[in-house]
Coordinates of C-alpha atoms in Angstrom, one line a residue:
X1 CA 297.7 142.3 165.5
X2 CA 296.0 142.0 162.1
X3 CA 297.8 142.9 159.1
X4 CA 296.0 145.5 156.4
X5 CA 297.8 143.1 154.0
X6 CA 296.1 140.0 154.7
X7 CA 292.3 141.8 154.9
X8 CA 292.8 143.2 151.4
X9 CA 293.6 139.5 150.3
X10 CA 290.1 138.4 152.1
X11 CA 288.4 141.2 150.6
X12 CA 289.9 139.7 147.2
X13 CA 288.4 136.6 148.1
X14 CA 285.4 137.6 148.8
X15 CA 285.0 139.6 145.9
X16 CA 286.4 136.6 143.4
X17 CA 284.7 133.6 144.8
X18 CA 288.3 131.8 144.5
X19 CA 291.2 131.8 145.9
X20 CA 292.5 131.1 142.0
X21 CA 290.7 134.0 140.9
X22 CA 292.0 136.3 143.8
X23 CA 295.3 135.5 143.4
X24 CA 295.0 136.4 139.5
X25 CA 293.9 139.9 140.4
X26 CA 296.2 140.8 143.1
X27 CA 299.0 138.9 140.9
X28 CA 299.8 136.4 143.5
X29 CA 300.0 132.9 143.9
X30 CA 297.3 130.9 145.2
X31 CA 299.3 128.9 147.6
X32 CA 300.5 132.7 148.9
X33 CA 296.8 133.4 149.1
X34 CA 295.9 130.6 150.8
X35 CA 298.9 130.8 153.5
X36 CA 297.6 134.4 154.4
X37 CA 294.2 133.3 154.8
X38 CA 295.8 130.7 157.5
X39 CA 297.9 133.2 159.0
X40 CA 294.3 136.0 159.1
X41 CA 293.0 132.4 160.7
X42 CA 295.6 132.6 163.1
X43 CA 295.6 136.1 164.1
X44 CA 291.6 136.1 164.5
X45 CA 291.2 132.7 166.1
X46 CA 288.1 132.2 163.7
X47 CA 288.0 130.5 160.7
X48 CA 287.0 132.8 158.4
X49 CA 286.9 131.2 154.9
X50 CA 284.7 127.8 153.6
X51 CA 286.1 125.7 150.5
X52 CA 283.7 123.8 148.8
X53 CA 283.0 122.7 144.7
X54 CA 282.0 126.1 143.7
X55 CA 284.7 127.9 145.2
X56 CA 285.2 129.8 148.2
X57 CA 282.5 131.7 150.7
X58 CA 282.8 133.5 153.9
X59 CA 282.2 131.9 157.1
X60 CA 280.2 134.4 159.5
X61 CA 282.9 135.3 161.3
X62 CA 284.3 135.9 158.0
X63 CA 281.6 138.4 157.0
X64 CA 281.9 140.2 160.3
X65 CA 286.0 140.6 159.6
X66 CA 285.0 141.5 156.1
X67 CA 282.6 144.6 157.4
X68 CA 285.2 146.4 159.3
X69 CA 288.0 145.0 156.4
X70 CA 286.1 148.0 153.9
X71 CA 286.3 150.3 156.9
X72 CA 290.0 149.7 157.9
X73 CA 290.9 149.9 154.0
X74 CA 288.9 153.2 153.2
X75 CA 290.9 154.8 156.3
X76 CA 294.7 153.9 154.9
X77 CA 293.6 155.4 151.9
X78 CA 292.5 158.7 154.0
X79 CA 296.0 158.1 155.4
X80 CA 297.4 157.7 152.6
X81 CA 296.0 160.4 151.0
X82 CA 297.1 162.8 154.0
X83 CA 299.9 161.9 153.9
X84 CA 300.6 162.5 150.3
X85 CA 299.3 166.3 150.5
X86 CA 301.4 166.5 154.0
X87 CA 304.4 165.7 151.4
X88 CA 302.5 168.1 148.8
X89 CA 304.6 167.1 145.8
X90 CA 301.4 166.8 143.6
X91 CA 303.6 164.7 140.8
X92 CA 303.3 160.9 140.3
X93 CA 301.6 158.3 138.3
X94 CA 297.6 157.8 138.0
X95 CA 296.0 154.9 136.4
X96 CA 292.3 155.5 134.7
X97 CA 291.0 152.7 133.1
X98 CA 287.7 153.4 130.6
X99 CA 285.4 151.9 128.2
X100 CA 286.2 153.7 125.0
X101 CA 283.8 156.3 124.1
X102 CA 284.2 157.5 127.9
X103 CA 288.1 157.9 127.0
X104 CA 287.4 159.9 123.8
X105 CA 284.5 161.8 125.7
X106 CA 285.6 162.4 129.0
X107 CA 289.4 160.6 129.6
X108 CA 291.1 161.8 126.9
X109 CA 289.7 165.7 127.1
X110 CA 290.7 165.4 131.1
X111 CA 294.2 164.5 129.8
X112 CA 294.6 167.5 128.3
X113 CA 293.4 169.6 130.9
X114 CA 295.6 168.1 133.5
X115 CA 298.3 169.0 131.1
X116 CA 298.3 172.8 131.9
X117 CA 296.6 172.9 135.6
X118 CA 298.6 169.9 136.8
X119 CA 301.3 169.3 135.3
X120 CA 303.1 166.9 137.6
X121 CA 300.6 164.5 137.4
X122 CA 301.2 161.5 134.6
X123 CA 297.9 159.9 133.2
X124 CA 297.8 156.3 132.3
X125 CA 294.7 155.4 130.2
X126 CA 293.7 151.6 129.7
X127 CA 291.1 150.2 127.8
X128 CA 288.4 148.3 130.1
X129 CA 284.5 147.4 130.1
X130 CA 282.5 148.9 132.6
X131 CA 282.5 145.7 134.5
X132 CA 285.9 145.1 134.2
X133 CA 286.9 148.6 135.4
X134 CA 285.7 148.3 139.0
X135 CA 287.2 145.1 140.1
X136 CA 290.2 146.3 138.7
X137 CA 290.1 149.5 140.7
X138 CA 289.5 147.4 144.2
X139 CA 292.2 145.4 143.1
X140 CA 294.5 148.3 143.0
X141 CA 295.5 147.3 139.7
X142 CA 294.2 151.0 138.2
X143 CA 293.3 154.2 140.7
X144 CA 290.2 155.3 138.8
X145 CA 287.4 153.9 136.9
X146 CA 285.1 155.5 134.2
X147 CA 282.4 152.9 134.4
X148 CA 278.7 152.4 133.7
X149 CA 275.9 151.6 135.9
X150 CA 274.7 147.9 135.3
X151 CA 272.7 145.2 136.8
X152 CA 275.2 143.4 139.7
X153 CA 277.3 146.7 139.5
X154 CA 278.5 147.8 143.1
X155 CA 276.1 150.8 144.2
X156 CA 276.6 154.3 145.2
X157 CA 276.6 153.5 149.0
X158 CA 278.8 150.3 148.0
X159 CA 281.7 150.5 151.1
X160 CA 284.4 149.6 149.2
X161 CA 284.3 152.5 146.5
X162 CA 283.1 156.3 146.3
X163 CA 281.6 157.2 143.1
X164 CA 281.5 160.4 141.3
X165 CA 278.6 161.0 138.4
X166 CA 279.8 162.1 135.3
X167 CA 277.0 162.2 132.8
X168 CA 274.1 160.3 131.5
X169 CA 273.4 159.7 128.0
X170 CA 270.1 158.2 125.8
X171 CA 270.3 155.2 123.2
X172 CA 269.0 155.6 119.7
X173 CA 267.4 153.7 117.9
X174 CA 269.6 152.3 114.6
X175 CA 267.6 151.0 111.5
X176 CA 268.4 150.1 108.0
X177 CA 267.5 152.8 105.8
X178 CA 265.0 150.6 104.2
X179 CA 263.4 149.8 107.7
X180 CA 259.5 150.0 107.8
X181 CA 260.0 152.6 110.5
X182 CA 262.8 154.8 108.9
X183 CA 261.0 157.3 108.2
X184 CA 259.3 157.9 111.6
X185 CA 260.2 161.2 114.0
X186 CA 260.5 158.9 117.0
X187 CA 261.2 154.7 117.1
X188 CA 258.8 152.6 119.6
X189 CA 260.8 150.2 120.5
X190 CA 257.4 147.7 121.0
X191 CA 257.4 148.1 117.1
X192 CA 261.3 146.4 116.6
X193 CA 259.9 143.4 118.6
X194 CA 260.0 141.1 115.5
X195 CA 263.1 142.2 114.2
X196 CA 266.5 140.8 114.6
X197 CA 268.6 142.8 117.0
X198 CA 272.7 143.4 116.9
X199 CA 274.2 144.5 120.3
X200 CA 276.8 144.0 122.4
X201 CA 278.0 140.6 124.7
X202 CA 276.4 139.7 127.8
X203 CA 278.0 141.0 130.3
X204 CA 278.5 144.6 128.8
X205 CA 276.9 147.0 130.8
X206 CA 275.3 148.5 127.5
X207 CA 273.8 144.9 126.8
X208 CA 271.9 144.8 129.8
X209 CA 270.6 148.3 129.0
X210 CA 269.8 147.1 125.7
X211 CA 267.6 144.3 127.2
X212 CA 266.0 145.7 130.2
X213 CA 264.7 148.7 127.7
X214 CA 263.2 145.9 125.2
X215 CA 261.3 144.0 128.5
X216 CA 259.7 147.2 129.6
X217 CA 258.2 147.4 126.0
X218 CA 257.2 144.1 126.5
X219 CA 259.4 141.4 124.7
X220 CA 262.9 139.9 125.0
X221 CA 265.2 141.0 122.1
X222 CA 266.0 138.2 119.6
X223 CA 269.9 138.8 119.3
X224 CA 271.4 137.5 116.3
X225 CA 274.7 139.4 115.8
X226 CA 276.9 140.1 118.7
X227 CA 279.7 142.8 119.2
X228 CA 280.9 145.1 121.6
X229 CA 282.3 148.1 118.9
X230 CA 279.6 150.0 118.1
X231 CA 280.7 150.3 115.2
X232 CA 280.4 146.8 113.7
X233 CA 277.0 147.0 115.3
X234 CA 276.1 149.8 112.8
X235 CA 278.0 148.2 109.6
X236 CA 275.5 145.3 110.1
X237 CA 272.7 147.8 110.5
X238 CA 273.6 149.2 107.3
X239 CA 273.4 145.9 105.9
X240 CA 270.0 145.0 106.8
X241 CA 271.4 142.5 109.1
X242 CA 268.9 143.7 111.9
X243 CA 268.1 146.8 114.9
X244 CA 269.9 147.9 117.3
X245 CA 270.2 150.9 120.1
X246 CA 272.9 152.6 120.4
X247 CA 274.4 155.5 123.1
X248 CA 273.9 158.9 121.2
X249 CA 277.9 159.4 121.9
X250 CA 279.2 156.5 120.4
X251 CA 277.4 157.8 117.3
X252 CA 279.6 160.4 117.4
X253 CA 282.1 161.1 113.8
X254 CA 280.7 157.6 112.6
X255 CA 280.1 156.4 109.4
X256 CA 275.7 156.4 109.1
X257 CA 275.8 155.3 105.3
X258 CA 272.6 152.6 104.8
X259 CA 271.1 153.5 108.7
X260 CA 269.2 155.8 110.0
X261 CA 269.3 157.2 113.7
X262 CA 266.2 158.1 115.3
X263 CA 265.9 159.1 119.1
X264 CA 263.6 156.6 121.0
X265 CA 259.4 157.2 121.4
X266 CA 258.8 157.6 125.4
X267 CA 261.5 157.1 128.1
X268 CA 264.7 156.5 126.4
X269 CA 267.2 153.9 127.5
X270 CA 270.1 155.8 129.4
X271 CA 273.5 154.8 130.3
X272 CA 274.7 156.9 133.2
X273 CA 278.7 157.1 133.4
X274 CA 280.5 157.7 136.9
X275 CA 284.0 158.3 138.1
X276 CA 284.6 155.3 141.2
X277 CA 288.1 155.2 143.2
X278 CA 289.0 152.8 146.3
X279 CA 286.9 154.7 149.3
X280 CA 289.3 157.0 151.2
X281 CA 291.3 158.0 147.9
X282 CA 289.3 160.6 146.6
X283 CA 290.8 163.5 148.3
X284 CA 294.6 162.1 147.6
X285 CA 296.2 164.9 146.4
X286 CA 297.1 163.4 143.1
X287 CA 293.5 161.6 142.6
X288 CA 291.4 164.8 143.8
X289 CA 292.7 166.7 140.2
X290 CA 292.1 164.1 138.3
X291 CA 288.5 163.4 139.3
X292 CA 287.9 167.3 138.9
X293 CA 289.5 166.8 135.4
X294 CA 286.9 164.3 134.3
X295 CA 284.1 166.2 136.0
X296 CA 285.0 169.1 134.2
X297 CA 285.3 167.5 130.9
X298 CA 281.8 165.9 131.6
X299 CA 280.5 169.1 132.2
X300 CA 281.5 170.3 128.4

């Protein structure tokens, strides 16, 4: 008999690359990791995982466990979830993590409404990335995830999650108020080619947004200042210290001294924001209010 336990450590694995890694997120040790990847061994009578200099990969008989692991996880959370509405107490704890201006536009307004149609149900709210959120929510260390859509990100039909949209937003273009182009109705982006650029990290969904938008105008931004707040990126805007696009909501209640914000000439660079929890939790009867909430709040 295979235990659920042991495929959501190979899933881990899978996901991580290492079993170091792994063992990080599901706040284990690796030796622990590594003993129930011998005892899944056991149970199968395949060896399912490869060790080698760069870490850890999937043997095929590994992949095959691995396509009915998402399968057998999704349905104990449908079980799960049954359960929990057969027991109908609709209190308890949920854990959201969210990039920021998602909690101040959609996270924290959901809080509130949760507060009067669902009282029993407690909201914890983290700080996280867009990238960061979703491992975090396959690695059951949060419930839900506000997150971004980004280059590598798991996809709608991804087995391990089900995702919800929430909204989609354009990036402006910000300028120094001194900026050849300040005065113009619309900015082409082709026309900030030679300029310096601020934006965020790689690795921040909003960076590769940032980027992909510039190559489709036809050149690779020159990135001299780096920051994930948006709003350093603007205080070095304002001080002529380069360009930089921005999502309209972050914008929102922020000091625009020394820039200018103009919307972008053509097809504008959009980030689109979605709700994702483990597949098989969404209709958990503590989950299924809080994905309305945010859906709601999205809505306006």
């Amino acid at each position: 008999m295979i235990e659920a336990r042991r495929l959501h450590i190979l899933r881990a694995v899978a996901d991580h690359r290492t079993v170091t890694a792994a063992a990080a997120a599901l706040y284990l040790t690796p030796s622990a990791v590594s003993q129930q990847l011998t005892a899944l061994e056991q149970e199968t009578g395949h060896r399912l995982v490869e060790r080698g200099a760069k870490g850890v990969r999937l043997t095929p008989a590994g992949e095959i466990l691995l396509s009915h692991t998402n399968a057998v996880l999704a349905q104990l959370e449908r079980a799960e979830a049954e359960l929990a509405a057969y027991r109908s107490g609709a209190a308890g704890t949920v854990t959201v993590a969210s990039f920021a201006t998602g909690i101040a536009l959609v996270v924290a307004p959901a809080v509130g409404r949760l507060a009067v149609t669902a009282p029993g149900i407690r909201i914890r709210v983290q700080d996280a990335e867009g990238d960061a959120s979703l491992p975090m929510v396959l690695d059951r260390q949060v419930d839900v995830a506000v997150a971004v859509e980004y280059r590598g990100a798991p996809s709608a039909d991804d087995p391990r999650l089900t995702h919800v949209p929430l909204y989609a937003e354009p990036f402006d273009a910000v300028v120094p108020v001194t900026h050849r182009l300040a005065d113009a109705a619309e900015v082409p982006l082709a026309g900030l080619a030679k300029d310096p650029w601020i934006g965020p990290y790689p690795g921040n969904p909003c960076h590769d947004v940032v980027v992909l938008a510039c190559e489709s105008a036809g050149f690779q931004p020159r990135l001299e200042h780096s920051s994930d707040d948006f709003r350093a990126v603007v205080a070095l805007a304002s001080a002529d210290a380069g360009v930089a696009l921005v999502p309209r909501s972050a914008l929102i209640g922020m000091d625009l001294t020394g820039v200018v914000v103009r919307p972008v000439d053509g097809v504008a660079p959009t980030r689109r924001v979605f709700a994702a929890v483990r597949r098989g939790a969404a209709e958990h009867p503590l989950i299924r209010p809080v994905l309305d909430a945010l859906g709601e709040a999205a809505q306006g």
